[in-house]
Short mmCIF file of C-alpha atoms in Angstrom, two decimals:
data_model
loop_
_atom_site.label_atom_id
_atom_site.label_comp_id
_atom_site.label_asym_id
_atom_site.label_seq_id
_atom_site.Cartn_x
_atom_site.Cartn_y
_atom_site.Cartn_z
CA MET A 1 -12.23 -26.88 5.62
CA ILE A 2 -12.64 -22.91 5.45
CA GLN A 3 -10.05 -21.40 4.56
CA SER A 4 -7.63 -18.50 7.27
CA SER A 5 -8.32 -15.99 4.42
CA SER A 6 -12.06 -16.36 4.48
CA LEU A 7 -12.02 -16.77 8.66
CA LEU A 8 -10.94 -13.45 9.01
CA VAL A 9 -13.57 -12.15 6.53
CA LEU A 10 -15.85 -13.51 8.61
CA ALA A 11 -14.38 -12.47 12.06
CA LEU A 12 -14.36 -8.68 10.52
CA LEU A 13 -18.46 -9.39 9.21
CA ALA A 14 -18.97 -11.30 13.17
CA LEU A 15 -17.50 -8.38 14.47
CA ALA A 16 -19.92 -5.30 12.98
CA ALA A 17 -22.32 -6.90 13.76
CA CYS A 18 -22.23 -6.74 17.39
CA GLY A 19 -22.30 -2.50 17.21
CA HIS A 20 -19.00 -3.15 19.50
CA ARG A 21 -15.19 -2.07 18.14
CA PRO A 22 -13.75 -2.04 16.16
CA GLU A 23 -15.01 1.05 14.14
CA MET A 24 -16.19 -0.44 10.78
CA ARG A 25 -18.38 1.99 8.84
CA ARG A 26 -20.91 0.81 5.87
CA GLU A 27 -20.06 1.44 2.68
CA ALA A 28 -21.94 4.95 2.22
CA ASP A 29 -19.44 5.70 4.53
CA ALA A 30 -16.53 3.85 4.11
CA ARG A 31 -13.24 4.85 3.30
CA TYR A 32 -11.40 4.77 -0.11
CA TRP A 33 -7.85 4.99 -2.04
CA PRO A 34 -8.38 6.13 -4.52
CA ALA A 35 -11.81 7.95 -3.78
CA LEU A 36 -14.65 8.28 -5.42
CA PRO A 37 -15.67 8.35 -8.48
CA GLU A 38 -11.77 7.22 -8.98
CA GLN A 39 -11.71 3.61 -8.79
CA PRO A 40 -10.19 3.06 -5.66
CA ARG A 41 -8.19 0.05 -4.46
CA PHE A 42 -8.26 -0.31 -0.95
CA VAL A 43 -11.13 0.72 2.02
CA HIS A 44 -10.88 0.59 5.79
CA GLU A 45 -12.41 -2.16 7.30
CA ALA A 46 -11.91 -2.21 11.08
CA THR A 47 -9.99 -0.32 13.30
CA LEU A 48 -8.33 -2.30 16.58
CA ARG A 49 -7.71 -0.81 19.45
CA ASP A 50 -7.53 -3.95 23.39
CA GLY A 51 -9.68 -6.97 24.06
CA THR A 52 -13.31 -5.51 23.38
CA SER A 53 -12.34 -5.08 20.21
CA LEU A 54 -13.25 -9.14 19.16
CA ARG A 55 -16.22 -10.14 20.91
CA PRO A 56 -19.63 -8.61 21.10
CA GLU A 57 -20.34 -6.03 24.16
CA GLY A 58 -22.45 -8.19 27.34
CA GLU A 59 -25.57 -7.05 28.59
CA ALA A 60 -23.36 -6.04 32.53
CA GLU A 61 -21.47 -3.22 30.29
CA THR A 62 -24.19 -2.49 28.02
CA LEU A 63 -25.86 -1.15 30.98
CA ARG A 64 -22.80 0.14 32.64
CA ARG A 65 -22.23 2.23 29.90
CA ILE A 66 -25.34 3.22 29.19
CA ALA A 67 -25.13 4.53 33.04
CA THR A 68 -22.10 5.86 32.83
CA GLY A 69 -21.29 6.04 28.71
CA VAL A 70 -17.13 4.35 30.41
CA THR A 71 -16.72 1.71 28.57
CA ALA A 72 -14.99 -0.99 31.16
CA ALA A 73 -11.18 -0.64 30.42
CA ALA A 74 -9.71 -3.99 28.31
CA ASP A 75 -6.37 -4.89 27.65
CA ALA A 76 -4.54 -3.43 25.39
CA PRO A 77 -1.43 -2.51 23.68
CA ARG A 78 0.21 0.43 25.37
CA LYS A 79 2.82 1.39 23.41
CA PRO A 80 2.68 -0.46 20.43
CA LEU A 81 5.88 -0.20 17.46
CA ALA A 82 5.75 -3.04 15.25
CA VAL A 83 3.35 -5.06 13.58
CA ALA A 84 2.50 -8.82 11.81
CA ALA A 85 -0.39 -10.90 10.62
CA ALA A 86 -0.73 -14.04 9.07
CA ARG A 87 -4.08 -16.23 9.62
CA GLY A 88 -6.11 -14.11 10.88
CA ARG A 89 -3.83 -13.32 13.57
CA VAL A 90 -3.21 -10.23 14.46
CA TYR A 91 0.64 -9.92 16.86
CA VAL A 92 2.04 -6.08 17.87
CA THR A 93 4.60 -5.39 19.26
CA ASP A 94 4.59 -3.47 22.95
CA THR A 95 7.60 -1.76 24.32
CA GLU A 96 6.62 -0.07 27.35
CA ALA A 97 4.72 -4.03 28.81
CA ARG A 98 7.95 -6.24 27.30
CA ARG A 99 5.54 -8.81 25.29
CA VAL A 100 3.57 -9.23 22.04
CA PHE A 101 0.14 -8.55 22.18
CA VAL A 102 -1.79 -11.13 19.38
CA PHE A 103 -5.39 -10.06 18.70
CA ASP A 104 -6.57 -13.58 16.93
CA LEU A 105 -9.63 -12.67 14.99
CA PRO A 106 -11.53 -15.59 14.05
CA ARG A 107 -11.18 -16.55 17.72
CA ARG A 108 -12.69 -13.62 18.98
CA ARG A 109 -9.55 -12.49 21.91
CA THR A 110 -6.94 -11.69 22.97
CA PHE A 111 -3.48 -12.60 24.60
CA ALA A 112 0.18 -12.03 24.97
CA PHE A 113 3.42 -13.79 24.28
CA GLY A 114 7.15 -12.89 25.53
CA VAL A 115 6.29 -12.48 29.50
CA ARG A 116 7.24 -16.17 30.80
CA LEU A 117 10.67 -16.42 31.88
CA GLN A 118 11.96 -18.70 29.05
CA GLY A 119 11.61 -16.51 25.81
CA GLU A 120 11.33 -13.71 27.54
CA LEU A 121 12.14 -10.79 25.81
CA ALA A 122 13.29 -6.87 27.50
CA LYS A 123 13.09 -4.89 24.60
CA PRO A 124 10.83 -5.68 22.01
CA ALA A 125 11.12 -4.84 18.27
CA GLY A 126 10.12 -5.20 14.88
CA ILE A 127 8.58 -8.32 14.35
CA ALA A 128 7.74 -10.80 11.13
CA VAL A 129 6.01 -14.04 10.18
CA ASP A 130 7.02 -16.83 7.70
CA GLY A 131 4.27 -18.89 5.91
CA ARG A 132 4.64 -21.64 8.54
CA GLY A 133 2.69 -19.59 11.02
CA GLU A 134 6.25 -19.32 13.21
CA VAL A 135 6.52 -15.52 14.54
CA TYR A 136 10.36 -13.64 14.60
CA VAL A 137 10.91 -11.22 16.97
CA VAL A 138 13.97 -8.89 17.34
CA ASP A 139 14.99 -7.66 21.29
CA SER A 140 16.97 -4.23 21.02
CA GLY A 141 17.53 -3.79 24.46
CA ALA A 142 19.20 -7.97 24.73
CA ARG A 143 20.31 -8.30 21.11
CA ARG A 144 18.84 -11.11 20.33
CA LEU A 145 16.14 -12.79 18.76
CA LEU A 146 13.41 -15.31 18.80
CA VAL A 147 11.33 -16.82 17.19
CA TYR A 148 7.74 -18.62 18.91
CA ASP A 149 5.17 -20.62 17.24
CA ALA A 150 1.36 -19.09 16.17
CA LEU A 151 0.76 -18.77 20.15
CA GLY A 152 3.56 -17.40 21.75
CA LEU A 153 5.41 -20.69 22.40
CA HIS A 154 8.92 -19.53 22.41
CA LYS A 155 11.42 -21.90 19.50
CA ARG A 156 14.44 -21.04 19.31
CA THR A 157 17.26 -17.46 19.92
CA ILE A 158 19.22 -16.37 17.24
CA GLU A 159 22.37 -14.35 19.45
CA GLY A 160 23.42 -11.18 18.15
CA GLY A 161 26.02 -10.53 20.97
CA ARG A 162 28.17 -8.08 19.77
CA ASP A 163 27.85 -8.21 16.57
CA TRP A 164 24.58 -5.93 16.71
CA VAL A 165 24.33 -2.27 17.87
CA ARG A 166 20.59 -1.73 18.56
CA PRO A 167 18.84 -4.16 15.85
CA THR A 168 14.92 -2.80 15.34
CA GLY A 169 14.57 -5.22 11.98
CA VAL A 170 13.75 -8.43 11.31
CA ALA A 171 12.05 -9.63 8.01
CA VAL A 172 11.80 -13.43 6.93
CA ASP A 173 10.96 -15.00 3.78
CA GLU A 174 8.39 -17.47 2.87
CA ARG A 175 9.82 -20.63 4.56
CA GLY A 176 11.52 -18.69 6.27
CA GLU A 177 14.85 -19.90 5.20
CA ALA A 178 16.09 -16.72 4.58
CA ILE A 179 16.19 -14.63 7.85
CA TYR A 180 17.52 -10.49 8.13
CA VAL A 181 18.04 -8.50 11.13
CA VAL A 182 18.51 -4.01 10.66
CA ASP A 183 21.33 -3.38 13.19
CA THR A 184 20.37 0.48 12.88
CA GLY A 185 23.25 1.28 15.10
CA GLY A 186 23.70 4.84 16.29
CA ILE A 187 24.84 8.55 15.75
CA ASP A 188 28.11 7.31 17.02
CA SER A 189 28.74 3.41 15.13
CA ASP A 190 29.15 2.55 12.01
CA SER A 191 27.32 -0.70 12.26
CA HIS A 192 24.37 -0.05 10.19
CA ARG A 193 23.85 -3.05 8.28
CA VAL A 194 21.54 -5.96 7.34
CA HIS A 195 22.95 -9.12 8.95
CA ALA A 196 20.83 -12.97 7.23
CA TYR A 197 20.47 -15.72 8.11
CA ASP A 198 19.94 -18.98 6.96
CA ALA A 199 16.49 -21.03 8.65
CA ASP A 200 19.12 -22.96 11.31
CA GLY A 201 21.08 -19.65 12.59
CA ARG A 202 23.68 -19.90 10.94
CA HIS A 203 25.12 -16.27 9.82
CA ARG A 204 25.13 -15.96 5.93
CA PHE A 205 26.13 -12.65 5.05
CA VAL A 206 25.93 -9.25 6.11
CA LEU A 207 25.10 -6.64 3.90
CA GLY A 208 25.84 -2.51 4.03
CA ARG A 209 27.75 -0.11 6.08
CA ARG A 210 27.20 3.12 7.09
CA GLY A 211 26.59 5.67 4.24
CA SER A 212 24.49 6.93 0.99
CA ALA A 213 26.44 4.94 -1.31
CA PRO A 214 23.97 3.05 -3.32
CA GLY A 215 24.14 -0.48 -0.62
CA GLU A 216 25.41 1.38 1.89
CA PHE A 217 23.17 2.26 4.96
CA ASN A 218 22.26 5.69 6.98
CA LEU A 219 20.14 4.69 10.47
CA PRO A 220 18.47 1.85 8.67
CA VAL A 221 15.13 0.74 10.30
CA GLY A 222 13.12 -2.14 8.77
CA ALA A 223 12.95 -4.91 6.05
CA ALA A 224 10.68 -7.35 3.95
CA VAL A 225 11.07 -9.82 1.86
CA ALA A 226 9.16 -9.80 -1.53
CA PRO A 227 7.83 -12.87 -2.72
CA ASP A 228 10.09 -12.92 -4.93
CA GLY A 229 12.26 -13.46 -2.71
CA THR A 230 13.58 -9.47 -3.35
CA LEU A 231 14.50 -7.79 0.26
CA TYR A 232 13.35 -4.09 1.34
CA VAL A 233 15.61 -2.08 3.89
CA LEU A 234 13.79 1.11 4.87
CA ASP A 235 17.52 2.99 4.85
CA ALA A 236 15.75 5.78 6.66
CA GLY A 237 18.29 8.54 7.49
CA ASN A 238 19.14 8.71 3.55
CA PHE A 239 15.16 8.70 2.81
CA ARG A 240 14.99 5.59 0.75
CA VAL A 241 14.38 1.92 0.52
CA GLN A 242 17.08 -0.52 -2.02
CA ALA A 243 16.02 -3.61 -2.86
CA PHE A 244 18.53 -6.89 -2.64
CA ASP A 245 18.31 -10.01 -4.37
CA ARG A 246 17.80 -13.05 -2.46
CA ASP A 247 22.01 -13.58 -2.27
CA GLY A 248 23.06 -9.51 -1.05
CA ARG A 249 23.79 -8.51 -4.25
CA TRP A 250 22.21 -5.03 -4.90
CA LEU A 251 19.23 -4.18 -7.36
CA ARG A 252 18.26 -0.77 -7.31
CA ALA A 253 16.99 2.34 -4.80
CA PHE A 254 13.42 5.18 -4.73
CA GLY A 255 12.73 7.51 -2.41
CA ALA A 256 14.33 10.92 -1.66
CA ALA A 257 13.94 12.70 1.16
CA GLY A 258 11.37 15.53 0.79
CA ASN A 259 7.27 16.44 1.06
CA GLY A 260 6.61 15.27 -2.40
CA PHE A 261 5.20 12.36 -3.73
CA GLY A 262 7.10 9.27 -3.96
CA GLN A 263 9.87 11.13 -0.77
CA PHE A 264 10.04 10.53 2.30
CA ALA A 265 9.68 13.38 5.49
CA ARG A 266 10.55 10.17 8.83
CA PRO A 267 9.85 6.57 7.38
CA ARG A 268 9.47 4.23 10.33
CA GLY A 269 7.60 0.83 8.96
CA ILE A 270 7.60 -1.02 5.66
CA ALA A 271 6.65 -4.02 4.11
CA ALA A 272 5.82 -6.21 1.08
CA ASP A 273 2.72 -8.03 -0.26
CA ARG A 274 1.90 -11.00 -2.76
CA ASP A 275 1.89 -8.87 -5.69
CA GLY A 276 5.57 -7.14 -4.21
CA LEU A 277 3.72 -4.29 -3.77
CA VAL A 278 5.99 -2.96 -1.04
CA TYR A 279 4.11 -0.74 1.77
CA VAL A 280 6.08 2.54 3.73
CA THR A 281 4.89 4.63 6.61
CA ASP A 282 5.95 7.90 6.98
CA ALA A 283 5.40 9.65 10.91
CA SER A 284 5.76 13.13 9.43
CA PHE A 285 2.74 12.32 6.84
CA GLY A 286 0.10 10.88 8.84
CA ASN A 287 -0.02 7.90 6.02
CA VAL A 288 1.41 4.80 4.56
CA GLN A 289 2.35 4.59 0.88
CA VAL A 290 2.12 1.78 -1.33
CA PHE A 291 4.85 1.69 -4.19
CA ASP A 292 4.56 -0.91 -7.10
CA PRO A 293 8.48 -3.58 -7.26
CA GLN A 294 9.82 -0.92 -9.31
CA GLY A 295 9.34 2.06 -7.19
CA ARG A 296 6.70 3.30 -9.23
CA LEU A 297 4.32 4.89 -6.53
CA LEU A 298 0.74 4.40 -7.38
CA VAL A 299 -2.14 4.91 -3.92
CA ALA A 300 -1.15 7.05 -0.32
CA LEU A 301 -3.21 5.75 2.26
CA GLY A 302 -4.99 7.72 5.04
CA GLU A 303 -3.76 10.44 6.17
CA ARG A 304 -2.34 13.06 9.18
CA THR A 305 -5.23 13.82 11.68
CA ALA A 306 -4.71 15.22 15.20
CA ALA A 307 -8.25 13.47 16.28
CA ASP A 308 -8.29 10.35 16.29
CA ALA A 309 -10.45 8.32 12.90
CA PRO A 310 -10.16 5.38 10.74
CA ALA A 311 -7.52 5.84 8.87
CA GLY A 312 -6.35 8.85 10.14
CA PHE A 313 -2.82 8.94 11.70
CA ALA A 314 -0.49 10.64 14.23
CA LEU A 315 2.56 8.81 13.98
CA PRO A 316 1.83 5.85 12.45
CA ALA A 317 4.46 3.32 13.06
CA GLY A 318 5.02 -0.24 11.66
CA VAL A 319 3.22 -1.91 8.49
CA ALA A 320 2.42 -5.36 7.20
CA VAL A 321 -0.04 -7.32 4.98
CA ASP A 322 -1.56 -10.94 5.75
CA GLU A 323 -2.19 -13.71 2.87
CA GLY A 324 -5.38 -11.99 2.29
CA GLY A 325 -4.31 -8.72 1.30
CA ARG A 326 -5.17 -6.76 4.10
CA VAL A 327 -2.19 -3.67 5.07
CA TYR A 328 -2.14 -3.53 9.18
CA VAL A 329 -0.81 0.11 10.45
CA VAL A 330 0.38 0.28 13.96
CA ASP A 331 -0.13 4.39 15.64
CA GLN A 332 1.50 5.12 18.59
CA PHE A 333 0.48 8.00 19.48
CA PHE A 334 -3.44 6.22 19.22
CA ARG A 335 -2.24 2.89 20.86
CA LYS A 336 -4.45 1.58 17.58
CA VAL A 337 -4.27 -0.72 14.89
CA GLU A 338 -5.46 -0.12 11.89
CA VAL A 339 -7.44 -2.39 9.25
CA LEU A 340 -7.40 -1.18 5.14
CA ARG A 341 -8.33 -3.77 2.53
CA ARG A 342 -7.15 -4.01 -1.31
CA LEU A 343 -9.51 -4.54 -3.63
CA SER A 344 -9.67 -5.96 -6.26
CA ASP A 345 -10.59 -4.59 -9.76
CA ALA A 346 -13.86 -6.07 -10.35
CA GLU A 347 -15.37 -5.09 -6.48
CA GLY A 348 -13.81 -1.56 -7.51
CA ARG A 349 -15.42 -1.29 -10.93
CA ARG A 350 -18.33 -2.27 -8.92
CA LEU A 351 -18.25 0.53 -6.54
CA VAL A 352 -17.91 2.68 -9.76
CA ASP A 353 -21.16 2.08 -11.77
CA ALA A 354 -23.14 1.71 -8.28
CA ARG A 355 -21.97 6.10 -8.10
CA ALA A 356 -22.26 6.50 -10.87
CA GLN A 357 -25.96 4.63 -10.76
CA ARG A 358 -27.16 6.84 -8.15
CA ARG A 359 -26.02 9.98 -8.78
CA PRO A 360 -29.70 11.93 -10.60
#
């Protein structure tokens, strides 16, 4: 049986062959980080925008485009915010359409959920996926957490009620046994904290309060759980990431305000991959900074651009990493999701060797 990561590879290769979207680059034109001749660790792979990103252009559409220069309108996220990805599906919260928009890569189709009465969303914000494929969506407007299956069927709800002021982020561990809801609070609120729940929605504990000391938060906006259970919280107002163990004990923090390497100016989204690397988007820098588990900066992906371009960002927001090591980054201004792939050491070395052989 083909594994889900292999399905995603096949789907992206098929999309490249169709000559339409997503915009995939030839190897000679590909973007790498770090750039050659250094050994690259990541490569830009695709851009997801709308329904046409996942299917070949039909004959009628081709004739229409050639004759008019206009591509037929397709269903797309109107105002994308957060993203989660697993098993070939990319889930994007759409705050304007009040739904979750899904790119189903292996099946080359899109669909949406959260618009029916049961499981209806008022203002979807953060999103996460566990190892079973269950999708967790924070509804900031209704102050609740809704859980769906992989196809968008509503399964259960955790009500925040008066305990939450402005929930914006959610993180969950691989087994779905530890669920964390980030309450950003507000300027006039002291409810800047993280609520922890078990798989049945029972409240376990609360992390933090408003402040700048270790374990305190100022406008936290997101969280991510590493494979070892470490919880990383993006403490945006304090320009840092804080790490906690699975029982809520403070471990460490990294980051500071500034425009240097490893610093933050306007951090927006956070994710962790299978090796515990931590990814943080920054809307001011227009990139994604990648840190090791101890908070040491490894590389920055993408760049700030005024014109839309592969891995170019004007307003990056949510970020996610799937089980195959692909990184998905939402850009709210260009209404797209950029797909980057982490390269193995062997792949990186081959690229360096190939470049050296081509040089005169």
